[in-house]
Amino acid sequence: AVKDLIYKTTDGGGAWTVVFEETRGQALTYLFLDPRNTGRLYTTTGQDLIVSNDYGHTWAIQETFKKEIDVFAMHPAIGSQLVATLKNGDLFFSRDSGETFAEAIAPERKEIKTTILPNDINHIVMLASDPNAIYATDKSLGLIKSPDFGGTWEVIPTLLNETSIGIQTLSVNDKNPDELYFAVGNIIHRSLNGGATWTTIDDFPSKQNITVLLVDPNNTGVVYAGLQVPPKKTNPYFPYL
């Protein structure tokens, strides 16, 4: 997806065609392909979750939230499990491909009883190996984890002041969930014991902020990092280092 358009290729990138255009002046923010039903796609724009069930040929609004969608995530192995956060901090979960959403609310209300209530999530990670675990970064709470798909939450200690450092991104080793990574600026922090202790990787070969981290699910010794803004091309062989 690029701004207000979704493109599709069927020949490995040789040719692309537009399969969806957002005509209401809002940008498309997320795009997911259901791993169990590759004809089903999800995209988000403004307050709407929009779905296609026929490989992008037709689209329909599945859910309109009360506020603009801030973060949207799909389980990497179970496409029917969705998580959405709104700009006002509200948090919603679905286990039926977005047909219904349950809101995570304070413990004294009973829809989803939670020990702590995340209210400013900016990144969500779910594991292909676990249908229920959710990891997230929250601007107020830092790193958090739910073992039961949002029913309860716990804070993962980082030994840092989460409210001031601004954790930008998080990645978890799917084959070993005790191996965690998060980034602040261009510094990566790694834990091999579920957050009990951390080491700092501060020799990253770029001064740009790291906005995406990903542990390769097929080779967990490889970790990818995406940067906020590419620097000026000073090295013709490695223009983004």
GROMACS .gro file of C-alpha atoms in nm:
model
  241
    1ALA     CA    1   0.000   0.000   0.000
    2VAL     CA    2   0.117   0.352  -0.084
    3LYS     CA    3  -0.077   0.643   0.071
    4ASP     CA    4  -0.431   0.582  -0.059
    5LEU     CA    5  -0.368   0.293  -0.301
    6ILE     CA    6  -0.322  -0.083  -0.268
    7TYR     CA    7  -0.127  -0.258  -0.542
    8LYS     CA    8  -0.121  -0.628  -0.632
    9THR     CA    9   0.127  -0.838  -0.827
   10THR     CA   10   0.090  -1.199  -0.941
   11ASP     CA   11   0.428  -1.237  -1.110
   12GLY     CA   12   0.674  -1.164  -0.831
   13GLY     CA   13   0.678  -0.788  -0.888
   14GLY     CA   14   0.703  -0.776  -1.266
   15ALA     CA   15   0.374  -0.593  -1.303
   16TRP     CA   16   0.146  -0.422  -1.052
   17THR     CA   17  -0.222  -0.326  -1.064
   18VAL     CA   18  -0.427  -0.109  -0.830
   19VAL     CA   19  -0.691  -0.315  -0.643
   20PHE     CA   20  -0.811  -0.051  -0.396
   21GLU     CA   21  -0.821   0.328  -0.379
   22GLU     CA   22  -0.921   0.526  -0.071
   23THR     CA   23  -1.123   0.812  -0.217
   24ARG     CA   24  -1.215   0.996   0.103
   25GLY     CA   25  -0.882   1.173   0.140
   26GLN     CA   26  -0.743   0.948   0.416
   27ALA     CA   27  -0.420   0.750   0.401
   28LEU     CA   28  -0.412   0.372   0.432
   29THR     CA   29  -0.217   0.286   0.746
   30TYR     CA   30  -0.199  -0.095   0.768
   31LEU     CA   31  -0.229  -0.387   0.525
   32PHE     CA   32  -0.242  -0.755   0.626
   33LEU     CA   33  -0.292  -1.082   0.438
   34ASP     CA   34  -0.466  -1.360   0.631
   35PRO     CA   35  -0.214  -1.649   0.657
   36ARG     CA   36  -0.492  -1.910   0.663
   37ASN     CA   37  -0.702  -1.754   0.389
   38THR     CA   38  -0.486  -1.571   0.136
   39GLY     CA   39  -0.792  -1.432  -0.039
   40ARG     CA   40  -0.872  -1.228   0.271
   41LEU     CA   41  -0.700  -0.892   0.324
   42TYR     CA   42  -0.737  -0.624   0.589
   43THR     CA   43  -0.653  -0.256   0.557
   44THR     CA   44  -0.719   0.039   0.786
   45THR     CA   45  -0.789   0.405   0.720
   46GLY     CA   46  -0.915   0.663   0.966
   47GLN     CA   47  -1.171   0.494   1.188
   48ASP     CA   48  -1.244   0.206   0.947
   49LEU     CA   49  -1.128  -0.153   0.920
   50ILE     CA   50  -1.181  -0.251   0.554
   51VAL     CA   51  -1.177  -0.614   0.434
   52SER     CA   52  -1.160  -0.799   0.104
   53ASN     CA   53  -1.255  -1.168   0.080
   54ASP     CA   54  -1.173  -1.214  -0.289
   55TYR     CA   55  -0.803  -1.131  -0.331
   56GLY     CA   56  -0.867  -0.757  -0.343
   57HIS     CA   57  -1.133  -0.750  -0.615
   58THR     CA   58  -1.401  -0.605  -0.384
   59TRP     CA   59  -1.379  -0.434  -0.046
   60ALA     CA   60  -1.622  -0.353   0.235
   61ILE     CA   61  -1.603  -0.175   0.570
   62GLN     CA   62  -1.591  -0.440   0.842
   63GLU     CA   63  -1.584  -0.213   1.148
   64THR     CA   64  -1.602   0.159   1.214
   65PHE     CA   65  -1.452   0.255   1.549
   66LYS     CA   66  -1.548   0.563   1.749
   67LYS     CA   67  -1.200   0.712   1.711
   68GLU     CA   68  -0.920   0.692   1.456
   69ILE     CA   69  -0.722   0.366   1.449
   70ASP     CA   70  -0.370   0.417   1.582
   71VAL     CA   71  -0.215   0.067   1.581
   72PHE     CA   72  -0.353  -0.244   1.413
   73ALA     CA   73  -0.208  -0.596   1.428
   74MET     CA   74  -0.296  -0.945   1.307
   75HIS     CA   75  -0.172  -1.273   1.456
   76PRO     CA   76   0.098  -1.403   1.218
   77ALA     CA   77  -0.046  -1.756   1.210
   78ILE     CA   78  -0.415  -1.704   1.295
   79GLY     CA   79  -0.557  -1.432   1.075
   80SER     CA   80  -0.887  -1.424   1.262
   81GLN     CA   81  -0.716  -1.278   1.572
   82LEU     CA   82  -0.688  -0.899   1.551
   83VAL     CA   83  -0.584  -0.621   1.789
   84ALA     CA   84  -0.659  -0.252   1.740
   85THR     CA   85  -0.574   0.055   1.945
   86LEU     CA   86  -0.736   0.393   1.888
   87LYS     CA   87  -0.594   0.744   1.904
   88ASN     CA   88  -0.764   0.796   2.241
   89GLY     CA   89  -0.589   0.487   2.388
   90ASP     CA   90  -0.883   0.245   2.372
   91LEU     CA   91  -0.782  -0.116   2.305
   92PHE     CA   92  -0.990  -0.377   2.118
   93PHE     CA   93  -0.955  -0.749   2.044
   94SER     CA   94  -1.123  -0.980   1.794
   95ARG     CA   95  -1.103  -1.359   1.753
   96ASP     CA   96  -1.351  -1.381   1.463
   97SER     CA   97  -1.182  -1.189   1.179
   98GLY     CA   98  -1.323  -0.859   1.299
   99GLU     CA   99  -1.688  -0.963   1.301
  100THR     CA  100  -1.695  -0.853   1.666
  101PHE     CA  101  -1.450  -0.661   1.885
  102ALA     CA  102  -1.424  -0.669   2.265
  103GLU     CA  103  -1.285  -0.365   2.442
  104ALA     CA  104  -1.022  -0.392   2.714
  105ILE     CA  105  -1.155  -0.183   3.000
  106ALA     CA  106  -1.088  -0.120   3.367
  107PRO     CA  107  -1.111  -0.412   3.614
  108GLU     CA  108  -1.432  -0.284   3.772
  109ARG     CA  109  -1.603  -0.333   3.435
  110LYS     CA  110  -1.638  -0.691   3.322
  111GLU     CA  111  -1.606  -0.710   2.944
  112ILE     CA  112  -1.236  -0.796   2.967
  113LYS     CA  113  -1.093  -0.795   3.317
  114THR     CA  114  -0.734  -0.678   3.317
  115THR     CA  115  -0.483  -0.624   3.596
  116ILE     CA  116  -0.332  -0.315   3.436
  117LEU     CA  117  -0.487  -0.124   3.152
  118PRO     CA  118  -0.260  -0.019   2.864
  119ASN     CA  119  -0.373   0.316   2.733
  120ASP     CA  120  -0.102   0.437   2.494
  121ILE     CA  121   0.026   0.139   2.293
  122ASN     CA  122   0.245   0.224   1.996
  123HIS     CA  123   0.369  -0.121   1.886
  124ILE     CA  124   0.226  -0.474   1.904
  125VAL     CA  125   0.392  -0.814   1.850
  126MET     CA  126   0.221  -1.153   1.842
  127LEU     CA  127   0.393  -1.491   1.807
  128ALA     CA  128   0.315  -1.756   1.546
  129SER     CA  129   0.400  -2.020   1.808
  130ASP     CA  130   0.152  -1.891   2.067
  131PRO     CA  131  -0.215  -1.810   1.990
  132ASN     CA  132  -0.262  -1.605   2.307
  133ALA     CA  133   0.057  -1.408   2.383
  134ILE     CA  134   0.068  -1.037   2.300
  135TYR     CA  135   0.376  -0.818   2.352
  136ALA     CA  136   0.351  -0.440   2.324
  137THR     CA  137   0.521  -0.110   2.394
  138ASP     CA  138   0.318   0.144   2.589
  139LYS     CA  139   0.431   0.505   2.623
  140SER     CA  140   0.339   0.507   2.992
  141LEU     CA  141   0.412   0.148   3.098
  142GLY     CA  142   0.709   0.057   2.878
  143LEU     CA  143   0.727  -0.308   2.767
  144ILE     CA  144   0.418  -0.511   2.851
  145LYS     CA  145   0.294  -0.864   2.789
  146SER     CA  146  -0.041  -1.040   2.795
  147PRO     CA  147  -0.039  -1.423   2.816
  148ASP     CA  148  -0.412  -1.454   2.745
  149PHE     CA  149  -0.488  -1.233   2.442
  150GLY     CA  150  -0.548  -0.917   2.640
  151GLY     CA  151  -0.720  -1.063   2.944
  152THR     CA  152  -0.438  -0.972   3.183
  153TRP     CA  153  -0.118  -0.773   3.141
  154GLU     CA  154   0.220  -0.755   3.312
  155VAL     CA  155   0.508  -0.511   3.281
  156ILE     CA  156   0.838  -0.648   3.150
  157PRO     CA  157   1.116  -0.472   3.346
  158THR     CA  158   1.377  -0.293   3.138
  159LEU     CA  159   1.577  -0.109   3.410
  160LEU     CA  160   1.506   0.213   3.221
  161ASN     CA  161   1.263   0.500   3.278
  162GLU     CA  162   0.997   0.394   3.031
  163THR     CA  163   0.793   0.713   3.066
  164SER     CA  164   1.078   0.928   2.939
  165ILE     CA  165   1.284   0.714   2.701
  166GLY     CA  166   1.017   0.647   2.436
  167ILE     CA  167   1.062   0.284   2.331
  168GLN     CA  168   1.013   0.290   1.955
  169THR     CA  169   0.987  -0.074   1.854
  170LEU     CA  170   0.994  -0.429   1.987
  171SER     CA  171   1.071  -0.775   1.850
  172VAL     CA  172   1.048  -1.120   2.008
  173ASN     CA  173   1.215  -1.444   1.899
  174ASP     CA  174   0.921  -1.663   1.803
  175LYS     CA  175   1.117  -1.981   1.879
  176ASN     CA  176   1.238  -1.851   2.216
  177PRO     CA  177   1.006  -1.584   2.363
  178ASP     CA  178   1.254  -1.511   2.642
  179GLU     CA  179   1.472  -1.341   2.378
  180LEU     CA  180   1.348  -0.982   2.350
  181TYR     CA  181   1.472  -0.676   2.164
  182PHE     CA  182   1.367  -0.313   2.183
  183ALA     CA  183   1.512   0.008   2.042
  184VAL     CA  184   1.552   0.362   2.175
  185GLY     CA  185   1.700   0.601   1.922
  186ASN     CA  186   1.969   0.401   1.743
  187ILE     CA  187   2.048   0.181   2.045
  188ILE     CA  188   1.917  -0.176   2.067
  189HIS     CA  189   1.855  -0.351   2.399
  190ARG     CA  190   1.845  -0.731   2.420
  191SER     CA  191   1.733  -0.972   2.689
  192LEU     CA  192   1.782  -1.350   2.679
  193ASN     CA  193   1.583  -1.422   2.997
  194GLY     CA  194   1.245  -1.259   2.949
  195GLY     CA  195   1.353  -0.916   3.070
  196ALA     CA  196   1.531  -1.016   3.392
  197THR     CA  197   1.856  -0.869   3.259
  198TRP     CA  198   1.942  -0.664   2.952
  199THR     CA  199   2.249  -0.593   2.740
  200THR     CA  200   2.294  -0.288   2.518
  201ILE     CA  201   2.397  -0.301   2.153
  202ASP     CA  202   2.524   0.052   2.097
  203ASP     CA  203   2.745   0.005   1.789
  204PHE     CA  204   2.462   0.023   1.536
  205PRO     CA  205   2.610   0.147   1.202
  206SER     CA  206   2.369   0.440   1.161
  207LYS     CA  207   2.273   0.745   1.362
  208GLN     CA  208   1.911   0.730   1.243
  209ASN     CA  209   1.636   0.625   1.485
  210ILE     CA  210   1.540   0.259   1.463
  211THR     CA  211   1.165   0.229   1.407
  212VAL     CA  212   1.134  -0.142   1.318
  213LEU     CA  213   1.303  -0.451   1.460
  214LEU     CA  214   1.241  -0.806   1.337
  215VAL     CA  215   1.396  -1.136   1.442
  216ASP     CA  216   1.406  -1.358   1.134
  217PRO     CA  217   1.159  -1.643   1.208
  218ASN     CA  218   1.360  -1.886   0.994
  219ASN     CA  219   1.705  -1.786   1.118
  220THR     CA  220   1.675  -1.636   1.465
  221GLY     CA  221   2.041  -1.533   1.465
  222VAL     CA  222   1.950  -1.264   1.214
  223VAL     CA  223   1.781  -0.942   1.331
  224TYR     CA  224   1.660  -0.674   1.088
  225ALA     CA  225   1.632  -0.305   1.171
  226GLY     CA  226   1.437  -0.038   0.982
  227LEU     CA  227   1.528   0.330   1.009
  228GLN     CA  228   1.312   0.638   1.043
  229VAL     CA  229   1.458   0.854   0.765
  230PRO     CA  230   1.740   0.752   0.528
  231PRO     CA  231   2.046   0.976   0.569
  232LYS     CA  232   2.213   1.152   0.281
  233LYS     CA  233   2.389   0.922   0.037
  234THR     CA  234   2.754   0.967   0.132
  235ASN     CA  235   2.875   0.618   0.047
  236PRO     CA  236   2.788   0.500  -0.307
  237TYR     CA  237   2.826   0.135  -0.204
  238PHE     CA  238   2.635   0.155   0.122
  239PRO     CA  239   2.413   0.463   0.077
  240TYR     CA  240   2.206   0.410   0.392
  241LEU     CA  241   2.484   0.344   0.644
   0.00000   0.00000   0.00000
